[in-house]
CSV table of C-alpha atoms in Angstrom, one decimal:
chain,number,residue,atom,x,y,z
A,1,MET,CA,-128.5,11.0,65.1
A,2,LYS,CA,-128.0,9.9,68.6
A,3,VAL,CA,-125.9,6.7,69.1
A,4,ALA,CA,-125.4,4.6,72.2
A,5,ILE,CA,-122.5,2.2,72.5
A,6,HIS,CA,-122.3,-0.6,75.1
A,7,GLN,CA,-120.6,-3.9,75.5
A,8,PRO,CA,-122.8,-7.0,75.3
A,9,HIS,CA,-124.4,-8.0,78.6
A,10,TYR,CA,-126.3,-11.2,79.4
A,11,LEU,CA,-130.0,-10.4,80.1
A,12,PRO,CA,-129.2,-6.7,80.8
A,13,TRP,CA,-130.7,-4.5,83.6
A,14,LEU,CA,-133.2,-1.6,83.2
A,15,GLY,CA,-130.7,1.2,82.7
A,16,TYR,CA,-129.2,-0.6,79.7
A,17,PHE,CA,-132.5,-0.6,77.9
A,18,ALA,CA,-133.3,3.0,79.0
A,19,LYS,CA,-130.1,4.0,77.2
A,20,TRP,CA,-130.9,1.9,74.2
A,21,VAL,CA,-134.4,3.3,73.8
A,22,SER,CA,-133.1,6.9,74.0
A,23,ALA,CA,-130.9,6.4,71.0
A,24,ASP,CA,-131.5,6.3,67.3
A,25,LEU,CA,-128.9,3.5,66.9
A,26,PHE,CA,-127.5,1.2,69.5
A,27,VAL,CA,-124.1,-0.4,69.0
A,28,PHE,CA,-122.9,-3.5,70.7
A,29,LEU,CA,-119.2,-3.0,71.5
A,30,ASP,CA,-118.3,-6.6,71.0
A,31,THR,CA,-114.5,-6.0,70.7
A,32,VAL,CA,-113.8,-5.2,74.4
A,33,GLN,CA,-111.9,-7.5,76.7
A,34,TYR,CA,-113.8,-10.1,78.8
A,35,GLU,CA,-114.4,-9.0,82.4
A,36,LYS,CA,-114.4,-11.7,85.0
A,37,ASN,CA,-117.2,-11.4,87.5
A,38,GLY,CA,-118.8,-8.7,85.3
A,39,TRP,CA,-122.1,-8.5,83.6
A,40,GLN,CA,-121.1,-10.0,80.2
A,41,ASN,CA,-121.9,-13.5,81.2
A,42,ARG,CA,-124.2,-13.2,84.2
A,43,ASN,CA,-127.1,-11.3,85.7
A,44,ARG,CA,-129.6,-11.6,88.5
A,45,ILE,CA,-133.3,-12.5,88.8
A,46,LYS,CA,-135.5,-12.5,92.0
A,47,ALA,CA,-136.2,-15.9,93.4
A,48,PRO,CA,-138.6,-16.5,96.3
A,49,ASP,CA,-135.6,-16.3,98.7
A,50,GLY,CA,-134.1,-13.2,97.1
A,51,PRO,CA,-131.9,-12.2,94.2
A,52,ARG,CA,-130.2,-15.1,92.4
A,53,TRP,CA,-127.4,-15.2,89.9
A,54,LEU,CA,-127.7,-16.7,86.4
A,55,THR,CA,-124.1,-17.3,85.3
A,56,VAL,CA,-123.1,-18.6,81.9
A,57,PRO,CA,-120.0,-20.9,82.3
A,58,VAL,CA,-117.2,-19.8,80.0
A,59,LYS,CA,-113.6,-20.7,79.2
A,60,ALA,CA,-111.8,-17.4,79.2
A,61,HIS,CA,-108.2,-16.2,79.9
A,62,LEU,CA,-106.7,-12.8,80.6
A,63,GLY,CA,-106.8,-10.4,77.7
A,64,MET,CA,-109.3,-12.4,75.6
A,65,THR,CA,-111.9,-10.2,73.8
A,66,VAL,CA,-115.5,-10.9,74.7
A,67,SER,CA,-116.2,-12.0,71.1
A,68,ALA,CA,-113.6,-14.7,71.4
A,69,VAL,CA,-114.7,-16.2,74.7
A,70,PRO,CA,-116.1,-19.7,74.3
A,71,ILE,CA,-119.0,-21.0,76.4
A,72,ASP,CA,-118.4,-24.2,78.4
A,73,THR,CA,-121.0,-26.2,76.5
A,74,SER,CA,-120.3,-29.3,78.6
A,75,GLN,CA,-122.4,-27.8,81.3
A,76,PRO,CA,-126.3,-27.8,81.1
A,77,TRP,CA,-126.5,-24.1,81.9
A,78,ARG,CA,-129.4,-23.4,79.5
A,79,ALA,CA,-131.6,-25.9,81.2
A,80,ARG,CA,-130.5,-24.6,84.6
A,81,HIS,CA,-131.3,-21.0,83.7
A,82,LEU,CA,-134.7,-21.8,82.3
A,83,ARG,CA,-135.6,-23.9,85.3
A,84,SER,CA,-134.4,-21.1,87.7
A,85,ILE,CA,-136.5,-18.5,85.7
A,86,GLU,CA,-139.6,-20.7,85.8
A,87,ASN,CA,-139.1,-21.4,89.6
A,88,ALA,CA,-138.8,-17.7,90.2
A,89,TYR,CA,-141.6,-16.4,88.0
A,90,ALA,CA,-144.1,-19.2,87.5
A,91,LYS,CA,-146.7,-17.1,89.4
A,92,ALA,CA,-145.7,-13.8,87.8
A,93,PRO,CA,-148.4,-12.0,85.7
A,94,GLY,CA,-146.3,-12.2,82.5
A,95,TRP,CA,-145.1,-15.8,82.8
A,96,SER,CA,-147.9,-17.4,80.7
A,97,LYS,CA,-147.3,-14.8,77.9
A,98,TYR,CA,-143.5,-15.2,77.7
A,99,ARG,CA,-143.1,-18.8,78.8
A,100,ASP,CA,-143.0,-20.3,75.3
A,101,ALA,CA,-140.8,-17.6,73.9
A,102,LEU,CA,-138.3,-18.1,76.8
A,103,GLN,CA,-138.3,-21.9,76.2
A,104,SER,CA,-137.7,-21.3,72.5
A,105,PHE,CA,-134.8,-18.9,73.3
A,106,TYR,CA,-133.1,-21.3,75.6
A,107,ALA,CA,-133.5,-24.1,73.0
A,108,HIS,CA,-130.8,-22.4,70.9
A,109,GLU,CA,-127.2,-23.4,71.2
A,110,TRP,CA,-124.3,-20.9,71.4
A,111,GLU,CA,-120.6,-21.6,71.3
A,112,ARG,CA,-119.4,-18.1,72.1
A,113,LEU,CA,-120.4,-15.6,74.7
A,114,ALA,CA,-120.8,-12.4,72.6
A,115,PRO,CA,-123.5,-13.8,70.3
A,116,LEU,CA,-125.4,-15.2,73.4
A,117,ALA,CA,-125.2,-11.9,75.2
A,118,VAL,CA,-126.3,-9.9,72.1
A,119,ASP,CA,-129.2,-12.4,71.4
A,120,SER,CA,-130.4,-12.2,75.0
A,121,ALA,CA,-130.4,-8.4,74.9
A,122,ARG,CA,-132.1,-8.3,71.5
A,123,TRP,CA,-134.7,-10.8,72.8
A,124,LEU,CA,-135.5,-8.6,75.9
A,125,ALA,CA,-135.5,-5.4,73.8
A,126,ASP,CA,-138.1,-6.8,71.5
A,127,ALA,CA,-140.2,-8.1,74.3
A,128,LEU,CA,-140.0,-4.7,76.1
A,129,GLY,CA,-141.0,-2.9,72.9
A,130,VAL,CA,-137.6,-1.2,72.3
A,131,SER,CA,-137.6,-0.5,68.5
A,132,THR,CA,-134.2,1.3,68.2
A,133,PRO,CA,-132.1,-0.7,65.7
A,134,ALA,CA,-128.8,-2.2,66.9
A,135,ARG,CA,-125.6,-3.2,65.2
A,136,LEU,CA,-122.3,-4.8,66.1
A,137,ALA,CA,-119.2,-2.7,66.5
A,138,SER,CA,-117.1,-5.4,65.0
A,139,GLY,CA,-118.8,-4.9,61.7
A,140,ARG,CA,-118.5,-1.2,61.5
A,141,GLY,CA,-115.6,1.2,60.8
A,142,PRO,CA,-112.0,0.6,61.8
A,143,SER,CA,-110.8,-2.4,63.7
A,144,ASP,CA,-110.1,-0.5,66.9
A,145,THR,CA,-113.7,0.0,67.7
A,146,ALA,CA,-113.0,0.8,71.3
A,147,ARG,CA,-112.3,4.3,70.0
A,148,LEU,CA,-115.9,5.5,70.5
A,149,VAL,CA,-115.4,8.6,68.3
A,150,ALA,CA,-114.4,6.4,65.4
A,151,ILE,CA,-117.6,4.4,65.8
A,152,CYS,CA,-119.7,7.5,66.0
A,153,ARG,CA,-118.2,8.7,62.8
A,154,ALA,CA,-118.6,5.3,61.1
A,155,VAL,CA,-122.3,5.3,61.8
A,156,GLY,CA,-122.9,9.1,61.1
A,157,ALA,CA,-123.7,10.1,64.7
A,158,ASP,CA,-123.8,13.7,65.9
A,159,THR,CA,-124.6,12.8,69.5
A,160,TYR,CA,-123.1,10.1,71.7
A,161,LEU,CA,-125.2,8.8,74.7
A,162,ALA,CA,-122.8,7.8,77.5
A,163,GLY,CA,-123.6,5.9,80.6
A,164,ARG,CA,-122.7,7.4,84.0
A,165,ASP,CA,-119.6,5.1,84.5
A,166,GLY,CA,-118.5,5.4,80.9
A,167,ALA,CA,-118.5,9.2,81.0
A,168,ARG,CA,-115.8,9.1,83.7
A,169,TYR,CA,-113.1,8.1,81.2
A,170,LEU,CA,-114.3,9.9,78.1
A,171,ASP,CA,-112.2,12.6,76.6
A,172,ALA,CA,-114.9,15.2,75.8
A,173,GLU,CA,-112.4,17.2,73.8
A,174,GLN,CA,-112.0,14.5,71.2
A,175,PHE,CA,-115.8,14.3,70.7
A,176,ALA,CA,-116.0,18.1,70.5
A,177,ALA,CA,-113.2,18.2,67.9
A,178,ALA,CA,-115.1,15.7,65.9
A,179,GLY,CA,-118.3,17.7,66.1
A,180,ILE,CA,-120.1,15.1,68.2
A,181,ALA,CA,-122.0,16.1,71.3
A,182,VAL,CA,-122.0,13.9,74.4
A,183,SER,CA,-124.9,13.4,76.8
A,184,THR,CA,-124.5,11.5,80.0
A,185,GLN,CA,-127.1,9.2,81.5
A,186,ARG,CA,-128.3,9.5,85.1
A,187,TYR,CA,-130.5,6.6,85.9
A,188,GLU,CA,-132.7,6.6,89.1
A,189,HIS,CA,-133.9,3.1,89.5
A,190,PRO,CA,-137.7,3.0,89.5
A,191,VAL,CA,-139.5,0.9,92.2
A,192,TYR,CA,-142.2,-1.4,90.8
A,193,GLY,CA,-144.3,-4.3,92.0
A,194,GLN,CA,-142.2,-7.4,92.3
A,195,GLY,CA,-142.9,-10.7,94.1
A,196,GLY,CA,-142.9,-11.1,97.8
A,197,GLY,CA,-140.2,-9.7,100.1
A,198,GLU,CA,-138.2,-6.5,100.0
A,199,PHE,CA,-137.8,-4.7,96.7
A,200,ALA,CA,-134.5,-5.7,94.9
A,201,PRO,CA,-133.1,-3.2,92.4
A,202,PHE,CA,-130.5,-3.8,89.7
A,203,LEU,CA,-131.9,-7.1,88.4
A,204,SER,CA,-132.2,-8.2,84.9
A,205,ALA,CA,-134.9,-6.4,83.0
A,206,LEU,CA,-136.5,-9.8,82.7
A,207,ASP,CA,-137.8,-9.3,86.2
A,208,LEU,CA,-139.6,-6.1,85.2
A,209,LEU,CA,-140.9,-7.7,82.0
A,210,LEU,CA,-142.4,-10.7,83.7
A,211,MET,CA,-143.8,-8.7,86.7
A,212,GLN,CA,-145.2,-5.6,84.8
A,213,GLY,CA,-145.7,-6.8,81.2
A,214,ASP,CA,-146.9,-4.1,78.8
A,215,GLU,CA,-146.0,-1.4,81.4
A,216,ALA,CA,-142.4,-2.4,81.6
A,217,LEU,CA,-141.0,0.0,79.0
A,218,ARG,CA,-142.8,3.0,80.5
A,219,ILE,CA,-141.5,2.1,83.9
A,220,LEU,CA,-137.9,1.7,82.9
A,221,ARG,CA,-137.9,5.0,81.0
A,222,GLU,CA,-139.1,6.8,84.1
A,223,GLY,CA,-135.6,6.6,85.6
A,224,ASN,CA,-133.8,8.2,82.6
A,225,THR,CA,-132.4,11.8,82.6
A,226,TRP,CA,-129.6,13.1,80.4
A,227,SER,CA,-127.2,16.0,80.7
A,228,PRO,CA,-124.6,17.5,78.3
A,229,LEU,CA,-120.9,16.7,78.9
A,230,SER,CA,-118.6,19.5,78.0
A,231,PRO,CA,-114.8,19.6,77.7
A,232,GLU,CA,-112.9,20.7,80.8
A,233,PRO,CA,-111.7,24.3,80.6
A,234,ARG,CA,-108.0,24.6,80.1
């Protein structure tokens, strides 16, 4: 079984789902520390004047885990995000199909960041057609779930799918000792039809979904290649 493990991101980008769809099980690593100015609470869409950030306001401090980060519910961020999405994509081919579902999604209320990020990723995965099941790391195995080998063992994985950046700090010997193969992702961002202006890569996959609809999953998978990671020779 191939398992992919990734921290929760808000409205993730294409490569996130390309990794997810390549696995037999996807695990949200919801026990990592919160990263200021990262992707856990923000992402980008393409507005008429170019890429625009959608940022969820949070009340976080140094060392706080993402699962513990509270959302600043005093701010009307849900209405702002929905309005920004509608302004950006009202003329997009997929807007009429997904408008009601997006309105329903943003009608929910969240008190903490991790559940929101997970819910946004699950919503997008379902809309894109990603059927790989997903679980939370916090509900599996030992408490120190940042130890990826332990998570793989807990879910019975024999292959770990690592992102390009994550592979830089992996100890391949520990995976090998546990009998778990490691494959690293190389993602070449596909170019697809967007709105007017210059093509903008590395947006939320929401852009691809609303612009390309049923073709979105095929397009995002086009950028995916995998290669085995072996322990460094001594």
